[in-house]
XYZ file of C-alpha atoms in Angstrom:
441
model
C 31.985 -19.194 2.313
C 33.103 -22.641 1.189
C 30.366 -24.445 -0.738
C 30.841 -28.034 -1.845
C 28.375 -28.159 -4.768
C 27.695 -26.007 -7.795
C 24.360 -24.184 -7.783
C 21.659 -24.719 -8.721
C 21.390 -28.239 -7.298
C 18.348 -30.117 -6.030
C 17.838 -30.375 -2.262
C 15.036 -31.542 0.006
C 13.256 -29.078 2.283
C 11.184 -27.405 -0.407
C 8.122 -26.523 1.690
C 8.965 -23.412 3.708
C 6.865 -22.587 6.763
C 5.365 -19.061 7.141
C 8.058 -17.997 9.611
C 10.823 -18.145 6.997
C 9.958 -14.918 5.150
C 10.124 -12.627 8.226
C 13.513 -14.155 9.078
C 14.777 -13.551 5.552
C 13.539 -9.974 5.829
C 15.742 -9.421 8.885
C 18.695 -10.668 6.817
C 17.796 -8.395 3.898
C 16.993 -11.294 1.555
C 13.183 -11.331 1.523
C 12.833 -9.055 -1.516
C 15.085 -11.239 -3.681
C 13.220 -14.410 -2.656
C 9.780 -12.891 -3.259
C 10.927 -11.608 -6.656
C 11.378 -15.264 -7.709
C 7.573 -15.649 -7.479
C 7.628 -19.052 -5.813
C 4.113 -20.504 -5.328
C 2.468 -19.722 -1.990
C 1.115 -22.422 0.319
C -2.570 -21.586 0.562
C -3.692 -24.833 2.185
C -2.471 -28.290 3.212
C -4.507 -31.490 2.876
C -4.190 -33.562 6.055
C -5.309 -37.131 6.670
C -3.801 -37.950 10.026
C -5.961 -38.950 12.969
C -9.159 -39.390 10.942
C -10.030 -41.390 7.825
C -11.409 -38.290 6.109
C -8.972 -35.735 4.691
C -9.072 -32.233 6.168
C -8.027 -28.992 4.504
C -6.009 -26.563 6.625
C -5.828 -23.111 5.117
C -3.087 -20.529 5.681
C -4.821 -17.127 5.680
C -1.467 -15.309 5.554
C -0.173 -17.433 2.628
C 3.397 -16.743 3.704
C 4.516 -20.346 3.286
C 6.399 -21.059 0.057
C 6.931 -24.038 -2.256
C 10.431 -23.575 -3.629
C 12.912 -25.175 -5.934
C 15.751 -25.428 -3.416
C 18.365 -25.172 -6.147
C 16.989 -21.774 -7.159
C 16.177 -20.690 -3.581
C 19.674 -21.492 -2.291
C 21.265 -19.788 -5.305
C 19.297 -16.612 -4.502
C 20.613 -16.654 -0.917
C 24.148 -17.299 -2.139
C 23.968 -14.326 -4.504
C 22.616 -12.186 -1.652
C 25.640 -13.214 0.418
C 27.938 -12.108 -2.416
C 26.208 -8.720 -2.564
C 26.796 -8.377 1.185
C 30.538 -8.782 0.614
C 30.964 -12.505 1.266
C 33.779 -14.182 -0.658
C 32.302 -17.389 -2.075
C 34.535 -20.337 -3.034
C 32.455 -22.830 -5.029
C 32.796 -25.704 -5.644
C 35.302 -26.192 -2.851
C 35.827 -28.964 -0.330
C 37.548 -28.820 3.054
C 40.241 -31.490 3.097
C 41.579 -30.677 6.558
C 41.146 -28.098 9.277
C 43.562 -27.691 12.117
C 43.335 -25.332 15.103
C 46.543 -23.596 16.170
C 47.358 -20.974 18.777
C 46.904 -18.278 16.126
C 43.658 -19.600 14.643
C 42.466 -22.198 12.152
C 44.425 -23.503 9.180
C 42.102 -24.870 6.504
C 43.203 -26.833 3.467
C 40.729 -26.444 0.608
C 40.513 -28.651 -2.468
C 39.440 -27.222 -5.824
C 39.176 -28.927 -9.203
C 42.534 -27.440 -10.174
C 44.432 -27.970 -6.923
C 44.552 -26.999 -3.256
C 45.198 -23.919 -1.200
C 45.209 -22.871 2.452
C 43.168 -20.327 4.348
C 43.539 -18.970 7.870
C 40.492 -18.132 9.971
C 39.844 -16.822 13.468
C 36.507 -18.636 13.720
C 34.737 -21.397 11.768
C 30.969 -21.613 11.309
C 30.056 -25.162 10.321
C 26.878 -25.300 8.232
C 27.585 -28.681 6.669
C 24.236 -30.226 7.602
C 23.768 -33.776 8.829
C 27.105 -34.847 7.360
C 28.849 -32.498 9.804
C 26.851 -33.578 12.879
C 29.008 -36.512 13.935
C 27.787 -38.500 16.963
C 24.959 -36.189 18.070
C 22.592 -36.968 20.939
C 19.355 -38.352 19.490
C 16.228 -36.464 20.502
C 13.544 -38.586 18.853
C 13.029 -42.114 17.564
C 15.059 -43.028 14.508
C 13.370 -42.094 11.237
C 14.219 -42.872 7.630
C 12.886 -40.828 4.724
C 12.492 -42.296 1.241
C 11.789 -39.761 -1.473
C 11.585 -39.363 -5.216
C 10.427 -36.771 -7.743
C 7.472 -37.427 -10.028
C 5.944 -36.039 -13.195
C 2.481 -36.576 -14.636
C -0.970 -35.114 -15.106
C -3.444 -34.572 -12.286
C -0.755 -34.697 -9.615
C -1.791 -32.934 -6.389
C -1.443 -29.169 -6.652
C -1.209 -28.582 -2.881
C 0.879 -30.187 -0.103
C -0.477 -33.366 1.450
C 0.320 -35.159 4.688
C -1.093 -38.617 5.334
C -0.698 -41.231 8.049
C -0.757 -44.972 7.374
C -0.430 -48.015 9.589
C 3.376 -48.081 9.778
C 4.483 -44.954 7.917
C 3.503 -41.419 7.026
C 3.666 -39.439 3.805
C 4.514 -35.860 2.941
C 4.158 -34.611 -0.615
C 4.683 -31.192 -2.199
C 4.185 -29.829 -5.728
C 7.215 -27.880 -6.898
C 7.838 -25.113 -9.428
C 8.446 -26.562 -12.878
C 5.897 -29.373 -12.604
C 7.819 -31.753 -10.329
C 6.172 -33.445 -7.363
C 8.205 -34.635 -4.353
C 6.693 -37.603 -2.522
C 8.373 -38.619 0.740
C 7.684 -41.652 2.934
C 8.841 -41.739 6.571
C 9.435 -45.167 8.106
C 11.216 -46.851 10.991
C 14.698 -47.770 9.639
C 14.806 -51.064 11.536
C 11.459 -52.189 10.183
C 12.533 -51.069 6.732
C 15.738 -53.092 6.880
C 13.761 -56.209 7.813
C 11.545 -55.874 4.733
C 12.585 -58.272 1.974
C 12.665 -56.590 -1.435
C 15.117 -56.547 -4.275
C 15.668 -52.786 -4.494
C 15.073 -49.473 -2.770
C 12.636 -48.511 -5.530
C 10.556 -51.667 -4.990
C 10.277 -50.985 -1.267
C 9.320 -47.385 -2.003
C 6.545 -48.477 -4.373
C 5.316 -51.046 -1.860
C 4.929 -48.294 0.734
C 3.138 -46.039 -1.752
C 0.570 -48.771 -2.288
C -0.700 -48.014 1.245
C -1.204 -44.316 0.424
C -3.861 -42.345 -1.439
C -1.544 -39.509 -2.438
C -1.293 -40.536 -6.103
C -4.783 -41.992 -6.509
C -5.973 -39.163 -8.792
C -2.940 -39.327 -11.092
C -3.165 -42.121 -13.663
C 0.124 -41.536 -15.485
C 2.522 -40.460 -12.704
C 6.098 -41.444 -13.518
C 9.320 -41.211 -11.548
C 11.474 -38.312 -12.710
C 14.615 -39.709 -11.074
C 15.880 -42.366 -8.731
C 14.523 -43.145 -5.267
C 16.752 -41.916 -2.440
C 16.879 -42.617 1.292
C 18.131 -40.180 3.948
C 18.263 -40.152 7.738
C 15.461 -38.002 9.183
C 16.090 -38.537 12.907
C 15.895 -35.554 15.255
C 19.081 -34.789 17.192
C 21.019 -32.109 19.049
C 24.786 -31.800 19.008
C 26.299 -31.715 22.472
C 28.751 -28.895 21.671
C 27.378 -26.364 19.197
C 29.756 -23.545 20.074
C 33.321 -23.087 21.338
C 35.531 -20.013 21.623
C 36.581 -20.424 17.967
C 33.787 -22.388 16.269
C 30.028 -22.576 15.953
C 27.576 -25.012 14.386
C 24.424 -23.756 12.677
C 21.530 -25.418 10.906
C 21.539 -29.202 10.876
C 25.210 -29.274 11.808
C 23.887 -28.274 15.256
C 20.439 -29.828 15.469
C 17.612 -31.355 13.487
C 13.962 -31.515 14.469
C 11.382 -34.153 13.646
C 10.266 -33.780 10.002
C 6.594 -33.836 11.020
C 6.959 -30.209 12.147
C 7.883 -29.088 8.602
C 9.924 -26.253 10.137
C 13.480 -27.438 9.551
C 14.449 -24.650 7.149
C 12.953 -22.020 9.452
C 14.898 -23.334 12.431
C 18.069 -23.472 10.343
C 17.703 -19.813 9.368
C 16.954 -18.878 12.988
C 20.090 -20.632 14.245
C 22.179 -18.896 11.571
C 20.864 -15.424 12.428
C 21.426 -15.982 16.154
C 24.744 -17.666 15.393
C 25.939 -14.558 13.548
C 25.440 -12.461 16.685
C 27.117 -15.138 18.810
C 30.086 -15.310 16.406
C 30.397 -11.512 16.447
C 30.470 -11.597 20.255
C 33.139 -14.323 20.281
C 35.344 -12.329 17.901
C 34.836 -8.787 19.178
C 34.154 -9.348 22.871
C 36.074 -12.473 23.927
C 35.451 -11.594 27.564
C 31.778 -12.433 26.892
C 32.541 -15.764 25.189
C 31.031 -17.875 27.979
C 27.860 -15.783 28.021
C 27.504 -16.099 24.242
C 28.135 -19.853 24.276
C 25.645 -20.352 27.091
C 22.984 -18.398 25.232
C 23.426 -20.334 21.984
C 23.538 -23.814 23.514
C 20.578 -23.142 25.817
C 18.452 -21.642 23.041
C 19.058 -24.672 20.807
C 18.328 -27.037 23.681
C 15.049 -25.270 24.419
C 14.032 -25.342 20.753
C 14.879 -29.031 20.529
C 12.752 -29.866 23.578
C 9.868 -27.722 22.363
C 9.750 -29.386 18.946
C 10.185 -32.876 20.429
C 7.248 -32.286 22.752
C 5.084 -31.016 19.899
C 6.053 -33.928 17.619
C 5.291 -36.531 20.299
C 1.867 -34.992 20.843
C 1.163 -34.974 17.106
C 2.239 -38.604 16.764
C -0.006 -39.492 19.715
C -3.029 -38.415 17.685
C -2.177 -40.922 14.954
C -1.303 -43.558 17.570
C -4.859 -43.355 18.892
C -6.095 -44.199 15.401
C -3.704 -47.003 14.405
C -2.393 -48.386 17.731
C 0.697 -49.865 16.058
C 4.232 -50.020 17.384
C 5.462 -47.470 14.812
C 3.171 -44.761 16.197
C 3.297 -45.764 19.849
C 7.106 -45.552 19.880
C 7.006 -42.015 18.464
C 4.193 -40.911 20.750
C 5.868 -42.330 23.861
C 5.997 -39.794 26.657
C 3.759 -37.275 24.882
C 1.761 -36.614 28.058
C 4.927 -36.642 30.171
C 6.666 -34.083 27.979
C 4.705 -31.254 29.579
C 6.567 -29.451 32.326
C 5.478 -31.220 35.535
C 6.260 -28.145 37.593
C 4.173 -25.796 35.517
C 0.902 -24.501 36.825
C -2.258 -25.422 34.941
C -3.792 -22.767 32.714
C -5.498 -20.350 35.095
C -9.087 -19.284 34.866
C -9.712 -15.882 33.266
C -8.829 -13.068 35.650
C -11.268 -10.187 35.985
C -9.827 -6.674 35.525
C -10.577 -5.839 39.183
C -8.962 -8.983 40.654
C -6.044 -8.290 43.023
C -2.716 -9.714 41.832
C 0.616 -10.571 43.377
C 3.949 -11.869 42.112
C 4.187 -15.655 41.943
C 6.315 -16.992 44.816
C 8.104 -19.157 42.207
C 9.143 -16.154 40.116
C 12.883 -15.427 40.068
C 14.625 -12.319 38.739
C 18.056 -13.222 37.322
C 20.676 -12.013 34.857
C 20.365 -14.104 31.690
C 22.151 -13.934 28.316
C 20.156 -12.636 25.362
C 20.598 -11.054 21.941
C 21.075 -7.296 22.154
C 21.743 -5.783 18.753
C 25.053 -7.117 17.448
C 26.145 -8.834 20.671
C 25.027 -11.314 23.314
C 24.719 -9.520 26.643
C 23.407 -10.165 30.129
C 20.018 -8.673 30.885
C 17.668 -8.944 33.816
C 15.128 -11.635 33.019
C 12.358 -13.732 34.536
C 12.603 -17.415 35.462
C 9.593 -19.556 36.362
C 8.759 -23.300 36.209
C 5.914 -22.491 33.801
C 8.370 -20.998 31.276
C 10.469 -23.123 28.936
C 13.253 -20.540 28.925
C 14.049 -17.293 30.679
C 12.001 -14.327 29.458
C 13.698 -10.968 28.968
C 11.292 -9.167 26.623
C 7.497 -9.300 26.449
C 5.873 -7.353 23.633
C 9.150 -5.546 22.969
C 9.513 -4.331 26.585
C 11.903 -5.573 29.271
C 9.758 -7.780 31.483
C 11.848 -7.347 34.630
C 11.678 -3.549 34.332
C 7.885 -3.697 33.962
C 7.579 -5.674 37.203
C 10.139 -3.659 39.120
C 8.365 -1.996 42.000
C 5.242 -4.119 41.452
C 2.710 -3.425 44.227
C 0.926 -6.504 45.539
C -2.830 -6.125 45.349
C -2.961 -4.045 42.172
C -5.249 -5.176 39.354
C -4.569 -5.835 35.668
C -6.181 -2.498 34.899
C -4.023 -0.613 37.410
C -0.891 -2.380 36.214
C -1.575 -1.456 32.570
C -2.232 2.156 33.595
C 1.157 2.296 35.360
C 2.849 1.522 32.033
C 1.089 4.166 29.914
C 4.243 6.294 29.838
C 5.966 3.396 28.011
C 3.203 1.942 25.822
C -0.464 2.329 24.828
C -3.075 1.061 27.290
C -4.077 -1.756 24.915
C -0.508 -3.084 24.797
C -0.230 -2.878 28.590
C -3.399 -4.923 29.058
C -2.126 -7.572 26.635
C 1.233 -7.843 28.453
C -0.428 -7.981 31.875
C -2.734 -10.750 30.646
C 0.277 -12.659 29.291
C 2.014 -12.447 32.675
C -1.103 -13.792 34.374
C -1.692 -16.569 31.829
C 1.899 -17.743 32.253
C 1.584 -17.797 36.065
C 4.165 -15.038 36.684
C 1.382 -13.027 38.281
C -1.234 -14.779 40.412
C -4.407 -13.749 42.145
C -4.022 -13.076 45.822
C -6.872 -15.507 46.506
C -5.083 -18.434 44.825
C -1.825 -17.671 46.670
C -3.555 -17.460 50.044
C -5.478 -20.695 49.495
C -2.529 -22.547 48.013
C -4.341 -23.113 44.728
C -2.079 -23.613 41.670
C-alpha cells in the first residue's frame, strides 16, 4: 500500500452513514473503529424544504462523527495487521505496464526505488479520476474548521436561496462547516479572498446563530464536489476504487460508505482477475455495471431531494440540480401494485427474464442465474439470502402467495417465505392473473 501522506492527517468526510459499520465488520475492522469511541449520530437537524427546522433521529445510532485522521490511521493499522506492507509517505512518480506486469517508480524522502506488480488498485481519490463522465451538475464545496462555545452539537443541513450548508461537530471540539455552491456563480462573485466569499455565504445561514464567539481554526478551502463516474474502472490488470472510480452528490452523505463498498467488491474482482483470468470479462462487467447502477441510483435520489428545495426557492441553482427528477424514474417500470391478498392467484410477469449474470460468490465473481425485469435497477440473484431464480423454478401459474411460501418451507421458515413472495409481487416479478388478463400494469 503506497500512501502519500503521513497519518494522522485531516480529511473531509467525517460524518459516516449507518451503513459504514456493517461494511467494516465484514472487513474485520469494526471492533477497532468502535474501540475509538467516536461520537454516534443520534439525530440530524434539517432545514430544507420548509422554513422550520426538523429533527431526524437515527434509532440505530450507527452513524459516526469521526476525526478522519484518526479513523484512517485505524484502518491503516488494521491493514498492517492483515499482512499489508505499507510504504508511507511514498509517492508514485511513474507507472508503466509491460508484458510481465507493472513497473512502478516510487519516491521517498531519501530517494527512489522500483516495485513490480501484477495488478494495481488505484484509490487516489478525485486526483486520480482524470476526465470522468459527469453525473450531476457541477458543485463546489467551501469548508473550514471552527472553534468556540455553543457551537452545534449535532449535524445540521440547511438550504438557502443559492447554496446549501452541511455542518458536523467533530471529536476534539472542532466544527466543520461546509457550503455547497455553483462554481460558475461563485467565480462571478466579486470578493477579495476565498475567506471573504465564504463569510458572505455564511451570512445567509443560521448554522452559527447560537455561537457568539465562533472563530476559524484554520484557513478556508475549496474542493470540487461534483458527482462523476469514470468510464473505465477496471481492466485486466488494474482497478479503480473509491473516488478514483466514482463520486456521488454530497447531499447523500454516503460517500465514505460507497467508497468502502467499492473497495470490498473490488477486492473480490481483483482476486478473480489474478486467480481466474478466464473470468476477467465477467469480473469487469460486474464491477462496471454495479458502479453504474449505484451512480444512477444516487443521482436519481439527489435530483429528487433537490426538487424539494427547488419548490421552496424556485431559483436557478436549485432548478438546475432538480432537473429531470421526475424523469429519472424508470419509464418502463410498473407502478406500485395494490396489496395482494394471500388467496389471489399469481403468475410470472411476461416481462420477467431468467439470465446468467455476474455476481459476487465468496472470493470470486461468478455467473449465476438471475432475474431481469424493467422494474429492477439491476439483475437480482439473491432475495433474502436465497437464489431468486431457484425459488421461481417450476413456478405454477395460479398459485397464491400462501401456497408459494409453503412450497419453500424446506428451505426457509414460513415467515421468510411470505416476505420474499411479497417482495416479488411488489417489484412486479409476480403479477395477479387478473391484471395480466386485463392488461393492467
